[in-house]
Each structure stands twice: as C-alpha cells, then as structure tokens.
XYZ file of C-alpha atoms in Angstrom:
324
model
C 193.649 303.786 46.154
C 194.006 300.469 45.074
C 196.487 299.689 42.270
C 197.806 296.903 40.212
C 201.262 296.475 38.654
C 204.103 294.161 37.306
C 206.596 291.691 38.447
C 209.376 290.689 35.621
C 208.623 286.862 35.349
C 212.316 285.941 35.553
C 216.049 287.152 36.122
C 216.949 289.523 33.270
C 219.313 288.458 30.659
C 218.480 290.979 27.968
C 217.083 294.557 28.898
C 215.178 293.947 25.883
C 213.490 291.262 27.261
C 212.531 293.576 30.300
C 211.039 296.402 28.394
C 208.029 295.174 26.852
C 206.560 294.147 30.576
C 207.969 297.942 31.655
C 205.645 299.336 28.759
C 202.981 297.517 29.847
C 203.387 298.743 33.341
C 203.323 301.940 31.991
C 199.699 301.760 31.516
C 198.946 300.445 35.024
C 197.329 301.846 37.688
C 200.423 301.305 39.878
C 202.789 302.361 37.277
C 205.516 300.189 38.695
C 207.155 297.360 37.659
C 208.820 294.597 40.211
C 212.031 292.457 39.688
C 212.699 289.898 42.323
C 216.734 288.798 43.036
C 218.593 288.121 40.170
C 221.982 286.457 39.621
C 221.809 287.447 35.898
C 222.158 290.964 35.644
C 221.899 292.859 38.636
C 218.346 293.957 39.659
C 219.198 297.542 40.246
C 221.309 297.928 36.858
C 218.114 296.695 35.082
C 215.829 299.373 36.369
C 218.754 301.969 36.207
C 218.952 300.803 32.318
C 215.021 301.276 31.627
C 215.553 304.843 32.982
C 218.162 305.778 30.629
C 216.078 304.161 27.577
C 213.185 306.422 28.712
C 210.907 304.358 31.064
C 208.624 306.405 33.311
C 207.615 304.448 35.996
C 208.653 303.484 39.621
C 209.963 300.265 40.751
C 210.649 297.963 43.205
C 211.812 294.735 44.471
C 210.388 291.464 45.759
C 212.120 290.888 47.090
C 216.719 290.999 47.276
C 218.164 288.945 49.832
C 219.888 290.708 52.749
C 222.883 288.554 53.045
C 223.898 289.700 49.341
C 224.280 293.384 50.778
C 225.279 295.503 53.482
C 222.073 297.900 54.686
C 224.492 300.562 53.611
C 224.848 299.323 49.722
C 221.318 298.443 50.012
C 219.793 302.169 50.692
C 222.420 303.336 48.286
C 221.149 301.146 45.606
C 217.475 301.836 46.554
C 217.828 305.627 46.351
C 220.400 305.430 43.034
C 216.685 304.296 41.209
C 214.889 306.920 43.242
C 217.061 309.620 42.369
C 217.731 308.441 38.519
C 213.679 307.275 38.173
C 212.022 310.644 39.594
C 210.164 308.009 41.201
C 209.414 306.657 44.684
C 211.282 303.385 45.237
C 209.788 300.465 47.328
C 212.903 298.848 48.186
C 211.729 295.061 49.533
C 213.662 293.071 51.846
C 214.237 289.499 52.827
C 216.471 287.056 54.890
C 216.438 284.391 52.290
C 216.892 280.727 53.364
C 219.455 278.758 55.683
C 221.198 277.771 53.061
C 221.933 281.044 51.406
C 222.851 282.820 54.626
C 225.272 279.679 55.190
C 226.944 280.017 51.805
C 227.081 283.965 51.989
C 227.766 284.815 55.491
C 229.680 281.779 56.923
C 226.666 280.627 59.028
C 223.234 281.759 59.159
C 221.433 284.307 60.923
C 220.442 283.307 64.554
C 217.346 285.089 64.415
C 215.716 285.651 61.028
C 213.443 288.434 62.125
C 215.298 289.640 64.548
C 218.606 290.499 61.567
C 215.677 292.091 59.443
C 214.879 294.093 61.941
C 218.306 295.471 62.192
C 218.422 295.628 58.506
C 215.443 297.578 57.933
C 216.268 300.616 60.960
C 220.222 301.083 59.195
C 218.824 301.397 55.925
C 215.874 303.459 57.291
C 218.401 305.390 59.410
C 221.092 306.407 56.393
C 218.274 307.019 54.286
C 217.053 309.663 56.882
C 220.413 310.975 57.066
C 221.158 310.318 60.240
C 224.188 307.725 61.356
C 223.763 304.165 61.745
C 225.428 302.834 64.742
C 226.396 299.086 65.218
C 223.648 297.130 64.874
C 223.334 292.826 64.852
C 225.175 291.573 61.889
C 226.340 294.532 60.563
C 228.396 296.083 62.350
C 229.860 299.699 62.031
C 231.457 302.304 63.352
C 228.726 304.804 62.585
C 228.532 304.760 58.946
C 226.151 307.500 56.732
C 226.100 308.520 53.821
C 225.574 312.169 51.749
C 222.705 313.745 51.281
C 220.685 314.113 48.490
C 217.586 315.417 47.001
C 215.574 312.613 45.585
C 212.149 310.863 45.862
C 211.325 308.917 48.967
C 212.521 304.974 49.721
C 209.890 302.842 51.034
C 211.177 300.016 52.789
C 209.269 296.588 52.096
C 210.047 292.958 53.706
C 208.792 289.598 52.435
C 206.307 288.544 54.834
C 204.682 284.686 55.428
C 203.516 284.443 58.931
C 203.219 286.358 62.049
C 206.839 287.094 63.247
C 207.861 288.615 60.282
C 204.181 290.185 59.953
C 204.487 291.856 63.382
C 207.880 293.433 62.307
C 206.091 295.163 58.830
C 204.063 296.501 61.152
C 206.531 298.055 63.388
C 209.110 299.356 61.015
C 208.006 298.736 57.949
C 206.237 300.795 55.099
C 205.007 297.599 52.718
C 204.222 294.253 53.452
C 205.287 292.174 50.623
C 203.133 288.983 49.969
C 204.109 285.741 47.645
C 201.743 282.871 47.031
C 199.395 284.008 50.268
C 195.742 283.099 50.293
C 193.459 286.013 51.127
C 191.672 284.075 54.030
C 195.245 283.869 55.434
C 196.589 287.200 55.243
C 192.833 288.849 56.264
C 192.745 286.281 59.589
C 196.327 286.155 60.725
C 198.692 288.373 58.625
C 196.607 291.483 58.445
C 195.235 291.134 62.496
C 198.977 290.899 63.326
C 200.701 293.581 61.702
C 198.007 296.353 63.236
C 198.268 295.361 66.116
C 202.168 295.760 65.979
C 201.429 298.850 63.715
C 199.223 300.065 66.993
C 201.741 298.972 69.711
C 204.528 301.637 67.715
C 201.799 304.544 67.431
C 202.400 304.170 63.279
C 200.008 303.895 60.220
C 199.866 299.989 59.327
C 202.480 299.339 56.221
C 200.424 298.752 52.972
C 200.356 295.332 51.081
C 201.487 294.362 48.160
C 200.478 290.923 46.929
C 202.158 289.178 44.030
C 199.440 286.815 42.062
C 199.992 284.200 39.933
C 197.801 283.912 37.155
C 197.113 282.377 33.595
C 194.519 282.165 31.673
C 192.704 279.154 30.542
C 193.438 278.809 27.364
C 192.599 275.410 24.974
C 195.171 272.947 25.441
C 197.051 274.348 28.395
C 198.334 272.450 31.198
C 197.389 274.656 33.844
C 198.927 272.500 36.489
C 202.455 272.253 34.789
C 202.083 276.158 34.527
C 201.624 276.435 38.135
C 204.071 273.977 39.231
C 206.685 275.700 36.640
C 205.471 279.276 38.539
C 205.977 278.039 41.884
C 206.766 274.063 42.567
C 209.750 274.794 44.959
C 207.395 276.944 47.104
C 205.189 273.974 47.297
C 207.914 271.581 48.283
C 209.040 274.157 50.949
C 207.889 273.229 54.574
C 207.531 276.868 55.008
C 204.601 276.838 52.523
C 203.207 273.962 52.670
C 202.690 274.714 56.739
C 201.081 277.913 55.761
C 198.917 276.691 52.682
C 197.624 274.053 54.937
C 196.847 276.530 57.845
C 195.121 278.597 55.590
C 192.932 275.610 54.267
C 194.614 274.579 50.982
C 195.647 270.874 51.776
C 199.003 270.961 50.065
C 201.223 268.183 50.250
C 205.167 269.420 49.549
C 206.175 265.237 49.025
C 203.658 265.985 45.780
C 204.311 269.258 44.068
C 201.963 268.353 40.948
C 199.033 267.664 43.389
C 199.713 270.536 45.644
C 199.573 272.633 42.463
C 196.261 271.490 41.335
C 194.946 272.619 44.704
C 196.061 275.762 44.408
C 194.563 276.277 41.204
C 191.050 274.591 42.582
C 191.418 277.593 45.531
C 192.071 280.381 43.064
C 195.990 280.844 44.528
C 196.864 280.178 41.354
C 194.231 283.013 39.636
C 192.814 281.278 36.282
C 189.787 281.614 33.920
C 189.044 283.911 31.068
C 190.965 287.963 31.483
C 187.611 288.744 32.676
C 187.801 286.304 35.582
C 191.513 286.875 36.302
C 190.745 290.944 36.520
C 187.606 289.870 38.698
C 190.206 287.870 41.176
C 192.443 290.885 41.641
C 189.733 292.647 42.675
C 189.062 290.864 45.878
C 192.569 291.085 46.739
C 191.760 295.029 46.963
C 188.373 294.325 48.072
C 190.064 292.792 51.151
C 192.349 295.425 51.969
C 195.318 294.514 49.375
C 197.015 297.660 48.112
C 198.943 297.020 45.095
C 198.466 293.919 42.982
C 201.692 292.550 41.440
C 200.567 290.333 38.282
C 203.111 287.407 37.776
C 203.067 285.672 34.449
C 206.084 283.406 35.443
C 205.074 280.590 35.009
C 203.622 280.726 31.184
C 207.378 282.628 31.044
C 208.674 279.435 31.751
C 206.402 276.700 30.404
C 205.419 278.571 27.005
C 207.725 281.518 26.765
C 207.790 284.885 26.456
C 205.602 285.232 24.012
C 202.399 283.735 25.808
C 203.252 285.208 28.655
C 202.744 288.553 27.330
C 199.904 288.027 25.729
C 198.177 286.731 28.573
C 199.378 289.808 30.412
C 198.140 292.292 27.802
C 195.016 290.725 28.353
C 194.820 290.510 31.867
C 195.849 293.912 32.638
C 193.632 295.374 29.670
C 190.392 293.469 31.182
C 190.991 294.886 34.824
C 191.294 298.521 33.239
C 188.216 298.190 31.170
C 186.656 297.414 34.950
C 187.282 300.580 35.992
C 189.071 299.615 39.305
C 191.959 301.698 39.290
C-alpha cells in the first residue's frame, strides 16, 4: 500500500535536532525516516542513536555514496540498524559524482552503472550469507561475514535515467527517486525498469520518491526556498538534461529561473497542506510507493523551526485524507 515518510532535511549535527522529524515519522504511514550522506555525524550512528533513545521506526538512506565504503562495511552497517531497529532497513545506494570518486578512489569509476552493479550483488551476496567473490572495484578473496538473525536489508540505488533504471530493475529492491517529474519516471523510468525487472524473471523494485515541498505561506520567497532545497541539482547537466526531457525548460546557467519552473510544474510541491497532501497523492496515484517529504529547503532558508511546522502540517493534512 502506498505510504509516505521522512527525509532529515540536512546532515545531523545534534541527535536532538534529528528526533523531532523521527517523532513525526512515527506517525506516518511509512513509519520510516530517511537521512541522505552526511559528513557530520555518520548516517548510520544517527539512526543507531534514535534506537537507543527509544525510536520505533525503520530507516533508510538516500542515498550514501559507494566510494565512501566497501560493499562489505556497507551490508554490515545496513544490517547493524536492522538488527538494533527490529526494523527492515532500505539500505540506498549511489556512485556519487566524478569528482568524489576522483578524490576517494584515486580515479573514478569507468563505468558508473556497471560498479553499482557490482556493489549491489556483494552486498546482496554477504547479506544472504553466502561469499562474495572478486567482483569490479572491490576486489576480494571471498570475503563473508557471520550470520545473524535480524530483519531483512532492502537494497535501494539512486536512479535518474534509464541505465541506472534498468539495473533497479534487475537487482534491485527500491528505486530511489530525487527531484523526478512524474511524467518522467511514468514514460521512461518506470517502462524501463519492468522491462529489465521482466528480462530477470523478478517482481519490479518499488519506488520511493523524495518531494520537495513548502507551503505558501505570506511573505515567503518560494523561489529562494527552492533554489536553497535544490540549486546545485539545477546547475547540474545531469538534471537539467533530464528536467528538460521531461518538459520543464530548466536552464542550469540560471538556477533562480530554473527554480521558478519547477515550482510553476509542481516539482517543487507548493500551496496550502491541503494542496501539498493532494500532490503526494498522485505520486501514489501513478504507481509511487513511498513518499519521502523533504522540508530542506525551509531547513535552510528559515530554519528549523518553519520547517517543522510546515511538516506537521503537511503530514497531518495527508492523514486526515485517509490515504495511507
């Protein structure tokens, strides 16, 4: 059934910043709350700390970069929250950039896709308890690890456009979506990953789709919120190439216009609670299995404290809907 839930609008610094949006996850249909990568404190230490203090919920990730971790530290990590949580985890995956596998790894990956693939069927592979053998960047001389009785790992990768698509659909259990338009991922994303789901006899992976939102409040800049949220997506080539397939006429030399027209498309969801809550629901409406509401940019342009108010309200007015 279609759920919604909550991504952390920024790296941790405080666990007590954390826990309010946790709480409010709590009374989610999805019951999980997402961090992305964080350079603060550690992504998995932060969920492993809202256990301890008493949070039941699951979590998971959208996404950590692969070059940060070997598959084996990463399905360690992954099933350290399963195991502590009592929850499943959904542990998403991505290559990052050039830049960062440069910096990381000493040069970057020849093939993207191709290194995720790798990534995802070693942690899949240890997870299952079986022994990963030597595999593209990683290699090993048959590395496992102990078993141990604990909720399942899903395994999720960040997906933009076909290639990566078409892998979620062969190996993957969620399809992790950022800053996607709907007529883009039900034309070409969704089309793509069943067919690869069909071509490996498997169930297509579910989505999740993190959307931006704010409400429209008297005397907010709705444009600097959305350029705070996600102006170096818009000044990606990446995005902009995508946006402008899918019909949004993004320019990345002009992140300020490019965020207006996401905001003019409903990208960048806006309107009363009532209209937000109405905008998640044709993200499930089109086949969109968990909603992850993102706040980040009133995080950053107003603060904490608007940008849980706005969530309270947005996640109160899709309850009262009766869509969960």
């Amino acid at each position: 059934m279609p759920t919604i839930s909550i991504m952390y609008p920024a790296m941790p610094a405080d666990i007590g910043d954390v826990l309010p949006y946790a709480r409010i996850a709590e009374n989610t249909s999805g019951r999980r709350l997402w961090l992305g990568q964080s350079f603060t404190i550690e992504t998995h230490a932060v969920f492993a700390a809202l256990t301890g203090m008493g949070v039941d919920i699951g979590f998971g990730t959208a996404v950590t970069l692969m070059p940060l971790r070997h598959p084996m530290t990463a399905a360690v990590n992954a099933r350290s929250i399963a195991a502590l949580s009592g929850h499943t985890y959904i542990s998403g995956i991505g290559p990052g950039g050039k830049e960062l596998q440069h910096r990381v790894n000493g040069r970057p990956y020849d093939k993207p896709v191709t290194a995720t693939r790798h990534y995802i069927r070693m942690m899949r592979s240890l997870l299952d308890g079986e022994r990963a053998t030597s595999d593209g960047p990683w290699p090993t001389e048959g590395i496992e690890i102990q078993k141990m009785d604990a909720p399942d790992v899903e395994i999720g990768v960040g997906v933009l456009r076909e290639p990566m698509a078409r892998l979620a659909g062969q190996a993957a259990d969620w399809a992790i979506t950022w800053l996607t338009p709907l007529t883009y991922l039900s034309q070409r994303l969704l089309p793509a990953m069943q067919q690869a789901a069909n071509d490996a006899d498997r169930a297509r992976p579910r989505i999740a789709s993190v959307v931006h939102c704010a409400i429209n409040r008297p005397g907010r800049d709705l444009r600097q919120v959305a350029l705070k949220a996600v102006g170096p997506h818009l000044s990606s080539p990446h995005y902009s190439d995508m946006l402008n397939q899918a019909g949004i006429p993004v320019d990345r030399t002009d992140p300020p216009a490019s965020a207006q027209q996401i905001i003019d498309h409903n990208l960048f969801a806006t309107g009363t609670a009532d209209d937000i809550a109405s905008t998640i629901a044709t993200y499930h409406q089109a086949g969109i299995d968990d909603v992850i509401i993102n706040v980040c940019g009133l995080y950053m342009h107003e603060g904490a404290g608007a940008a849980l108010r706005d969530l309270t309200a947005i996640t109160s007015a899709y309850n009262r809907r009766g869509d969960r």
